[in-house]
Amino acid sequence: MKGKFIVLEGIDGCGKTTQINELYKWLPKSGLINKNATLIKTREPGGSILGREIRDMILNNNKSNSPSILTELLLYSADRAEHISKVILPALQNGNWIISDRFSGSTLAYQGYGREISIDIIKKLENIVCQNIKPDLTIFLEISPEESILRRKNKVADRIESEGLEFLKKVNHGFKLIALENNWEIIKASEDLTSIAQQIQKSLINKFSLNK
Ligand code: TMP
């Protein structure tokens, strides 16, 4: 694989989307990317054409149509399978760089630790879905569950965001364990936006400047 795959993870409201937009502006000027490589910004769920329909299905707040937890896991997995086949794999094979807002770590944290589906089952499914694709770098933006809820208090919550504090605590705990187990870069995300952006840039420089 010639391209690079960078993922940002964290609980809702941790500021991933803002930081991804900053990274997307900074990376082309950083000198890290080969001149003829394209930089792609994407997300899960919803990074492919079919995935956008799956995203609407999963996050829809219509209580009468809520998926079971197993269906939810399979929908996130279907979204990822499509995202990998249609977007991530072709981009990496062509030497392009990808920044993704969430990837398989989110399934382990939300469906594994949050919904309490067996971690073993999730990892087996991940092996099938991911086709050996692993992020080159995953950055975990860490905020407390209380702060997550406070930051989103004026926004309409989607189905997962509506789960509340106890659920978020389990997910956040899961993210921390997964981050430590997999050597993710952990960045405290309650600091100011510029300092977080600089820390993210530093981790990319450390990771990629030798492998240009
Ligand atoms: P977003 O708000 O970051 O776009 O993510 C949508 C929601 O989906 C968010 O609450 C986290 C959740 N999610 C899972 O539960 N499992 C997954 O595998 C992914 C990718 C997201």
PDB file of C-alpha atoms and ligand atoms in Angstrom:
ATOM      1  CA  MET A   1       0.000   0.000   0.000  1.00  0.00           C
ATOM      2  CA  LYS A   2       1.486   3.344  -1.000  1.00  0.00           C
ATOM      3  CA  GLY A   3      -1.076   5.661   0.609  1.00  0.00           C
ATOM      4  CA  LYS A   4      -1.632   6.544   4.265  1.00  0.00           C
ATOM      5  CA  PHE A   5      -4.720   6.031   6.379  1.00  0.00           C
ATOM      6  CA  ILE A   6      -5.355   8.302   9.383  1.00  0.00           C
ATOM      7  CA  VAL A   7      -8.355   7.930  11.720  1.00  0.00           C
ATOM      8  CA  LEU A   8      -9.766  10.206  14.417  1.00  0.00           C
ATOM      9  CA  GLU A   9     -11.821   8.570  17.156  1.00  0.00           C
ATOM     10  CA  GLY A  10     -13.638   9.699  20.288  1.00  0.00           C
ATOM     11  CA  ILE A  11     -17.045  10.032  21.895  1.00  0.00           C
ATOM     12  CA  ASP A  12     -19.660  12.380  20.442  1.00  0.00           C
ATOM     13  CA  GLY A  13     -18.789  16.045  20.888  1.00  0.00           C
ATOM     14  CA  CYS A  14     -15.024  15.473  21.234  1.00  0.00           C
ATOM     15  CA  GLY A  15     -14.323  17.811  18.304  1.00  0.00           C
ATOM     16  CA  LYS A  16     -13.249  15.255  15.683  1.00  0.00           C
ATOM     17  CA  THR A  17     -14.994  16.984  12.822  1.00  0.00           C
ATOM     18  CA  THR A  18     -13.418  20.389  13.585  1.00  0.00           C
ATOM     19  CA  GLN A  19      -9.965  18.837  13.934  1.00  0.00           C
ATOM     20  CA  ILE A  20     -10.359  16.814  10.733  1.00  0.00           C
ATOM     21  CA  ASN A  21     -11.186  20.018   8.860  1.00  0.00           C
ATOM     22  CA  GLU A  22      -8.052  21.663  10.334  1.00  0.00           C
ATOM     23  CA  LEU A  23      -5.927  18.651   9.404  1.00  0.00           C
ATOM     24  CA  TYR A  24      -7.358  18.648   5.899  1.00  0.00           C
ATOM     25  CA  LYS A  25      -6.197  22.251   5.446  1.00  0.00           C
ATOM     26  CA  TRP A  26      -2.787  21.714   7.065  1.00  0.00           C
ATOM     27  CA  LEU A  27      -1.668  18.396   5.525  1.00  0.00           C
ATOM     28  CA  PRO A  28      -1.191  19.559   1.909  1.00  0.00           C
ATOM     29  CA  LYS A  29       1.133  22.340   3.178  1.00  0.00           C
ATOM     30  CA  SER A  30       2.967  20.079   5.635  1.00  0.00           C
ATOM     31  CA  GLY A  31       5.439  18.576   3.178  1.00  0.00           C
ATOM     32  CA  LEU A  32       4.443  15.082   4.348  1.00  0.00           C
ATOM     33  CA  ILE A  33       2.339  14.193   1.313  1.00  0.00           C
ATOM     34  CA  ASN A  34       3.774  13.352  -2.044  1.00  0.00           C
ATOM     35  CA  LYS A  35       2.828  16.075  -4.596  1.00  0.00           C
ATOM     36  CA  ASN A  36       0.818  13.788  -6.854  1.00  0.00           C
ATOM     37  CA  ALA A  37      -1.169  12.181  -4.000  1.00  0.00           C
ATOM     38  CA  THR A  38      -4.747  13.250  -3.319  1.00  0.00           C
ATOM     39  CA  LEU A  39      -6.004  13.882   0.221  1.00  0.00           C
ATOM     40  CA  ILE A  40      -9.444  12.398   0.937  1.00  0.00           C
ATOM     41  CA  LYS A  41     -11.648  13.311   3.898  1.00  0.00           C
ATOM     42  CA  THR A  42     -14.245  10.701   4.770  1.00  0.00           C
ATOM     43  CA  ARG A  43     -16.287   9.302   7.651  1.00  0.00           C
ATOM     44  CA  GLU A  44     -18.129   6.349   9.136  1.00  0.00           C
ATOM     45  CA  PRO A  45     -20.949   5.703   8.965  1.00  0.00           C
ATOM     46  CA  GLY A  46     -21.659   7.287   5.585  1.00  0.00           C
ATOM     47  CA  GLY A  47     -18.371   7.413   3.663  1.00  0.00           C
ATOM     48  CA  SER A  48     -19.746   5.750   0.517  1.00  0.00           C
ATOM     49  CA  ILE A  49     -22.894   6.278  -1.601  1.00  0.00           C
ATOM     50  CA  LEU A  50     -24.661   3.251  -0.132  1.00  0.00           C
ATOM     51  CA  GLY A  51     -23.161   4.116   3.264  1.00  0.00           C
ATOM     52  CA  ARG A  52     -25.003   7.437   3.309  1.00  0.00           C
ATOM     53  CA  GLU A  53     -28.285   5.520   3.138  1.00  0.00           C
ATOM     54  CA  ILE A  54     -27.074   3.135   5.857  1.00  0.00           C
ATOM     55  CA  ARG A  55     -26.133   6.169   8.009  1.00  0.00           C
ATOM     56  CA  ASP A  56     -29.679   7.522   7.751  1.00  0.00           C
ATOM     57  CA  MET A  57     -31.054   4.126   8.715  1.00  0.00           C
ATOM     58  CA  ILE A  58     -28.778   3.699  11.753  1.00  0.00           C
ATOM     59  CA  LEU A  59     -29.006   7.178  13.213  1.00  0.00           C
ATOM     60  CA  ASN A  60     -32.706   7.747  12.603  1.00  0.00           C
ATOM     61  CA  ASN A  61     -34.455   8.586  15.855  1.00  0.00           C
ATOM     62  CA  ASN A  62     -37.750   6.921  14.957  1.00  0.00           C
ATOM     63  CA  LYS A  63     -38.293   4.703  18.035  1.00  0.00           C
ATOM     64  CA  SER A  64     -40.734   2.347  16.280  1.00  0.00           C
ATOM     65  CA  ASN A  65     -38.019   1.474  13.786  1.00  0.00           C
ATOM     66  CA  SER A  66     -34.967   1.059  16.097  1.00  0.00           C
ATOM     67  CA  PRO A  67     -32.645  -1.755  15.036  1.00  0.00           C
ATOM     68  CA  SER A  68     -31.812  -4.540  17.509  1.00  0.00           C
ATOM     69  CA  ILE A  69     -28.239  -4.317  18.807  1.00  0.00           C
ATOM     70  CA  LEU A  70     -27.160  -7.141  16.480  1.00  0.00           C
ATOM     71  CA  THR A  71     -28.763  -5.414  13.491  1.00  0.00           C
ATOM     72  CA  GLU A  72     -27.020  -2.198  14.540  1.00  0.00           C
ATOM     73  CA  LEU A  73     -23.636  -3.988  14.604  1.00  0.00           C
ATOM     74  CA  LEU A  74     -24.263  -5.499  11.160  1.00  0.00           C
ATOM     75  CA  LEU A  75     -25.341  -2.146   9.702  1.00  0.00           C
ATOM     76  CA  TYR A  76     -22.123  -0.455  10.911  1.00  0.00           C
ATOM     77  CA  SER A  77     -20.188  -3.414   9.519  1.00  0.00           C
ATOM     78  CA  ALA A  78     -21.992  -3.230   6.161  1.00  0.00           C
ATOM     79  CA  ASP A  79     -21.237   0.490   6.000  1.00  0.00           C
ATOM     80  CA  ARG A  80     -17.544  -0.240   6.679  1.00  0.00           C
ATOM     81  CA  ALA A  81     -17.350  -3.084   4.135  1.00  0.00           C
ATOM     82  CA  GLU A  82     -18.716  -0.753   1.459  1.00  0.00           C
ATOM     83  CA  HIS A  83     -16.476   2.137   2.579  1.00  0.00           C
ATOM     84  CA  ILE A  84     -13.367  -0.059   2.405  1.00  0.00           C
ATOM     85  CA  SER A  85     -14.180  -1.594  -0.977  1.00  0.00           C
ATOM     86  CA  LYS A  86     -15.326   1.552  -2.734  1.00  0.00           C
ATOM     87  CA  VAL A  87     -13.319   4.331  -1.077  1.00  0.00           C
ATOM     88  CA  ILE A  88     -10.467   3.340   1.259  1.00  0.00           C
ATOM     89  CA  LEU A  89      -8.833   0.439  -0.578  1.00  0.00           C
ATOM     90  CA  PRO A  90      -8.804   2.084  -4.046  1.00  0.00           C
ATOM     91  CA  ALA A  91      -7.451   5.322  -2.548  1.00  0.00           C
ATOM     92  CA  LEU A  92      -4.617   3.580  -0.685  1.00  0.00           C
ATOM     93  CA  GLN A  93      -3.727   1.470  -3.725  1.00  0.00           C
ATOM     94  CA  ASN A  94      -3.378   4.684  -5.739  1.00  0.00           C
ATOM     95  CA  GLY A  95      -1.041   6.210  -3.156  1.00  0.00           C
ATOM     96  CA  ASN A  96      -3.590   8.672  -1.804  1.00  0.00           C
ATOM     97  CA  TRP A  97      -3.993   9.801   1.806  1.00  0.00           C
ATOM     98  CA  ILE A  98      -7.235   9.364   3.725  1.00  0.00           C
ATOM     99  CA  ILE A  99      -8.467  10.990   6.920  1.00  0.00           C
ATOM    100  CA  SER A 100     -11.494   9.220   8.353  1.00  0.00           C
ATOM    101  CA  ASP A 101     -13.861  10.466  11.036  1.00  0.00           C
ATOM    102  CA  ARG A 102     -14.202   7.100  12.893  1.00  0.00           C
ATOM    103  CA  PHE A 103     -13.339   3.516  11.843  1.00  0.00           C
ATOM    104  CA  SER A 104     -13.462   0.051  13.432  1.00  0.00           C
ATOM    105  CA  GLY A 105     -12.402   1.336  16.889  1.00  0.00           C
ATOM    106  CA  SER A 106     -15.825   2.982  17.132  1.00  0.00           C
ATOM    107  CA  THR A 107     -17.559  -0.376  16.690  1.00  0.00           C
ATOM    108  CA  LEU A 108     -15.471  -1.938  19.447  1.00  0.00           C
ATOM    109  CA  ALA A 109     -16.172   1.017  21.754  1.00  0.00           C
ATOM    110  CA  TYR A 110     -19.899   1.594  21.007  1.00  0.00           C
ATOM    111  CA  GLN A 111     -21.191  -1.880  20.144  1.00  0.00           C
ATOM    112  CA  GLY A 112     -18.600  -3.798  22.214  1.00  0.00           C
ATOM    113  CA  TYR A 113     -18.227  -1.777  25.413  1.00  0.00           C
ATOM    114  CA  GLY A 114     -21.420   0.316  25.047  1.00  0.00           C
ATOM    115  CA  ARG A 115     -23.937  -2.314  23.888  1.00  0.00           C
ATOM    116  CA  GLU A 116     -21.944  -5.150  25.482  1.00  0.00           C
ATOM    117  CA  ILE A 117     -21.852  -7.382  22.397  1.00  0.00           C
ATOM    118  CA  SER A 118     -19.012  -9.936  22.710  1.00  0.00           C
ATOM    119  CA  ILE A 119     -15.655  -8.317  21.824  1.00  0.00           C
ATOM    120  CA  ASP A 120     -14.634 -11.636  20.311  1.00  0.00           C
ATOM    121  CA  ILE A 121     -17.569 -11.576  17.856  1.00  0.00           C
ATOM    122  CA  ILE A 122     -16.830  -7.954  16.928  1.00  0.00           C
ATOM    123  CA  LYS A 123     -13.160  -8.727  16.283  1.00  0.00           C
ATOM    124  CA  LYS A 124     -14.064 -11.728  14.100  1.00  0.00           C
ATOM    125  CA  LEU A 125     -16.454  -9.577  12.089  1.00  0.00           C
ATOM    126  CA  GLU A 126     -13.804  -6.852  11.838  1.00  0.00           C
ATOM    127  CA  ASN A 127     -11.354  -9.379  10.350  1.00  0.00           C
ATOM    128  CA  ILE A 128     -13.863 -10.240   7.626  1.00  0.00           C
ATOM    129  CA  VAL A 129     -14.875  -6.647   6.926  1.00  0.00           C
ATOM    130  CA  CYS A 130     -11.491  -4.905   7.063  1.00  0.00           C
ATOM    131  CA  GLN A 131      -9.641  -7.083   4.527  1.00  0.00           C
ATOM    132  CA  ASN A 132      -6.349  -6.439   6.366  1.00  0.00           C
ATOM    133  CA  ILE A 133      -6.762  -2.686   6.116  1.00  0.00           C
ATOM    134  CA  LYS A 134      -5.457  -1.025   9.284  1.00  0.00           C
ATOM    135  CA  PRO A 135      -5.046   2.679   9.949  1.00  0.00           C
ATOM    136  CA  ASP A 136      -1.418   3.887   9.868  1.00  0.00           C
ATOM    137  CA  LEU A 137      -2.280   6.252  12.698  1.00  0.00           C
ATOM    138  CA  THR A 138      -5.324   6.543  14.974  1.00  0.00           C
ATOM    139  CA  ILE A 139      -5.776   9.629  17.130  1.00  0.00           C
ATOM    140  CA  PHE A 140      -8.120   9.445  20.123  1.00  0.00           C
ATOM    141  CA  LEU A 141      -9.545  12.805  21.186  1.00  0.00           C
ATOM    142  CA  GLU A 142     -10.359  12.346  24.845  1.00  0.00           C
ATOM    143  CA  ILE A 143     -13.067  14.272  26.693  1.00  0.00           C
ATOM    144  CA  SER A 144     -15.182  13.225  29.663  1.00  0.00           C
ATOM    145  CA  PRO A 145     -18.716  11.865  29.074  1.00  0.00           C
ATOM    146  CA  GLU A 146     -20.072  14.792  31.135  1.00  0.00           C
ATOM    147  CA  GLU A 147     -18.330  17.281  28.855  1.00  0.00           C
ATOM    148  CA  SER A 148     -19.642  15.438  25.795  1.00  0.00           C
ATOM    149  CA  ILE A 149     -23.221  15.906  26.986  1.00  0.00           C
ATOM    150  CA  LEU A 150     -22.640  19.549  27.949  1.00  0.00           C
ATOM    151  CA  ARG A 151     -21.113  20.387  24.555  1.00  0.00           C
ATOM    152  CA  ARG A 152     -24.122  18.926  22.717  1.00  0.00           C
ATOM    153  CA  LYS A 153     -26.874  20.320  24.927  1.00  0.00           C
ATOM    154  CA  ASN A 154     -28.261  22.698  22.270  1.00  0.00           C
ATOM    155  CA  LYS A 155     -28.105  20.185  19.423  1.00  0.00           C
ATOM    156  CA  VAL A 156     -30.675  17.618  18.314  1.00  0.00           C
ATOM    157  CA  ALA A 157     -29.293  14.201  19.326  1.00  0.00           C
ATOM    158  CA  ASP A 158     -29.267  11.287  16.870  1.00  0.00           C
ATOM    159  CA  ARG A 159     -30.311   7.783  18.006  1.00  0.00           C
ATOM    160  CA  ILE A 160     -26.910   6.840  19.445  1.00  0.00           C
ATOM    161  CA  GLU A 161     -26.328  10.256  21.018  1.00  0.00           C
ATOM    162  CA  SER A 162     -29.691   9.940  22.782  1.00  0.00           C
ATOM    163  CA  GLU A 163     -28.420   6.980  24.844  1.00  0.00           C
ATOM    164  CA  GLY A 164     -27.334   9.201  27.759  1.00  0.00           C
ATOM    165  CA  LEU A 165     -24.537   9.422  30.312  1.00  0.00           C
ATOM    166  CA  GLU A 166     -24.255   5.809  31.515  1.00  0.00           C
ATOM    167  CA  PHE A 167     -23.945   4.479  27.971  1.00  0.00           C
ATOM    168  CA  LEU A 168     -21.366   7.147  27.115  1.00  0.00           C
ATOM    169  CA  LYS A 169     -19.324   6.262  30.204  1.00  0.00           C
ATOM    170  CA  LYS A 170     -19.064   2.642  29.045  1.00  0.00           C
ATOM    171  CA  VAL A 171     -18.116   3.737  25.512  1.00  0.00           C
ATOM    172  CA  ASN A 172     -15.489   6.173  26.793  1.00  0.00           C
ATOM    173  CA  HIS A 173     -13.999   3.546  29.081  1.00  0.00           C
ATOM    174  CA  GLY A 174     -13.848   1.197  26.071  1.00  0.00           C
ATOM    175  CA  PHE A 175     -12.135   3.803  23.913  1.00  0.00           C
ATOM    176  CA  LYS A 176      -9.449   4.331  26.567  1.00  0.00           C
ATOM    177  CA  LEU A 177      -8.704   0.601  26.805  1.00  0.00           C
ATOM    178  CA  ILE A 178      -8.647   0.188  23.029  1.00  0.00           C
ATOM    179  CA  ALA A 179      -6.407   3.253  22.635  1.00  0.00           C
ATOM    180  CA  LEU A 180      -3.852   1.894  25.111  1.00  0.00           C
ATOM    181  CA  GLU A 181      -3.978  -1.629  23.689  1.00  0.00           C
ATOM    182  CA  ASN A 182      -3.396  -0.438  20.134  1.00  0.00           C
ATOM    183  CA  ASN A 183      -0.905   2.376  20.716  1.00  0.00           C
ATOM    184  CA  TRP A 184      -3.259   5.087  19.513  1.00  0.00           C
ATOM    185  CA  GLU A 185      -2.155   8.674  19.981  1.00  0.00           C
ATOM    186  CA  ILE A 186      -4.191  10.014  22.929  1.00  0.00           C
ATOM    187  CA  ILE A 187      -4.856  13.752  22.965  1.00  0.00           C
ATOM    188  CA  LYS A 188      -6.776  15.556  25.712  1.00  0.00           C
ATOM    189  CA  ALA A 189      -9.470  17.349  23.758  1.00  0.00           C
ATOM    190  CA  SER A 190     -10.764  19.753  26.368  1.00  0.00           C
ATOM    191  CA  GLU A 191      -7.919  22.194  25.653  1.00  0.00           C
ATOM    192  CA  ASP A 192      -8.183  25.022  23.113  1.00  0.00           C
ATOM    193  CA  LEU A 193      -8.675  24.129  19.459  1.00  0.00           C
ATOM    194  CA  THR A 194      -5.318  25.512  18.273  1.00  0.00           C
ATOM    195  CA  SER A 195      -3.325  23.552  20.816  1.00  0.00           C
ATOM    196  CA  ILE A 196      -5.201  20.327  19.926  1.00  0.00           C
ATOM    197  CA  ALA A 197      -4.586  20.952  16.207  1.00  0.00           C
ATOM    198  CA  GLN A 198      -0.862  21.474  16.915  1.00  0.00           C
ATOM    199  CA  GLN A 199      -0.650  18.233  18.903  1.00  0.00           C
ATOM    200  CA  ILE A 200      -2.323  16.363  16.036  1.00  0.00           C
ATOM    201  CA  GLN A 201       0.132  17.892  13.559  1.00  0.00           C
ATOM    202  CA  LYS A 202       3.036  16.869  15.785  1.00  0.00           C
ATOM    203  CA  SER A 203       1.884  13.251  15.876  1.00  0.00           C
ATOM    204  CA  LEU A 204       1.658  13.175  12.086  1.00  0.00           C
ATOM    205  CA  ILE A 205       5.139  14.650  11.735  1.00  0.00           C
ATOM    206  CA  ASN A 206       6.517  12.075  14.205  1.00  0.00           C
ATOM    207  CA  LYS A 207       4.772   9.239  12.444  1.00  0.00           C
ATOM    208  CA  PHE A 208       5.257  10.082   8.795  1.00  0.00           C
ATOM    209  CA  SER A 209       8.239  12.396   8.250  1.00  0.00           C
ATOM    210  CA  LEU A 210      10.742   9.519   8.182  1.00  0.00           C
ATOM    211  CA  ASN A 211       8.667   7.433   5.753  1.00  0.00           C
ATOM    212  CA  LYS A 212       8.077  10.044   3.072  1.00  0.00           C
TER     213      LYS A 212
HETATM  214  P1  TMP B   1     -20.747  10.735  14.185  1.00  0.00           P
HETATM  215  O1  TMP B   1     -21.726  11.552  14.955  1.00  0.00           O
HETATM  216  O2  TMP B   1     -19.372  10.828  14.735  1.00  0.00           O
HETATM  217  O3  TMP B   1     -20.846  10.945  12.740  1.00  0.00           O
HETATM  218  O4  TMP B   1     -21.095   9.163  14.426  1.00  0.00           O
HETATM  219  C1  TMP B   1     -22.354   8.701  14.362  1.00  0.00           C
HETATM  220  C2  TMP B   1     -22.707   7.874  15.570  1.00  0.00           C
HETATM  221  O5  TMP B   1     -22.504   6.480  15.296  1.00  0.00           O
HETATM  222  C3  TMP B   1     -21.911   8.178  16.836  1.00  0.00           C
HETATM  223  O6  TMP B   1     -22.820   8.339  17.909  1.00  0.00           O
HETATM  224  C4  TMP B   1     -21.074   6.964  17.063  1.00  0.00           C
HETATM  225  C5  TMP B   1     -21.844   5.859  16.386  1.00  0.00           C
HETATM  226  N1  TMP B   1     -21.046   4.742  15.863  1.00  0.00           N
HETATM  227  C6  TMP B   1     -21.217   3.471  16.416  1.00  0.00           C
HETATM  228  O7  TMP B   1     -21.990   3.294  17.353  1.00  0.00           O
HETATM  229  N2  TMP B   1     -20.494   2.435  15.876  1.00  0.00           N
HETATM  230  C7  TMP B   1     -19.628   2.585  14.816  1.00  0.00           C
HETATM  231  O8  TMP B   1     -19.016   1.622  14.370  1.00  0.00           O
HETATM  232  C8  TMP B   1     -19.484   3.914  14.256  1.00  0.00           C
HETATM  233  C9  TMP B   1     -18.578   4.113  13.091  1.00  0.00           C
HETATM  234  C10 TMP B   1     -20.206   4.947  14.812  1.00  0.00           C
END
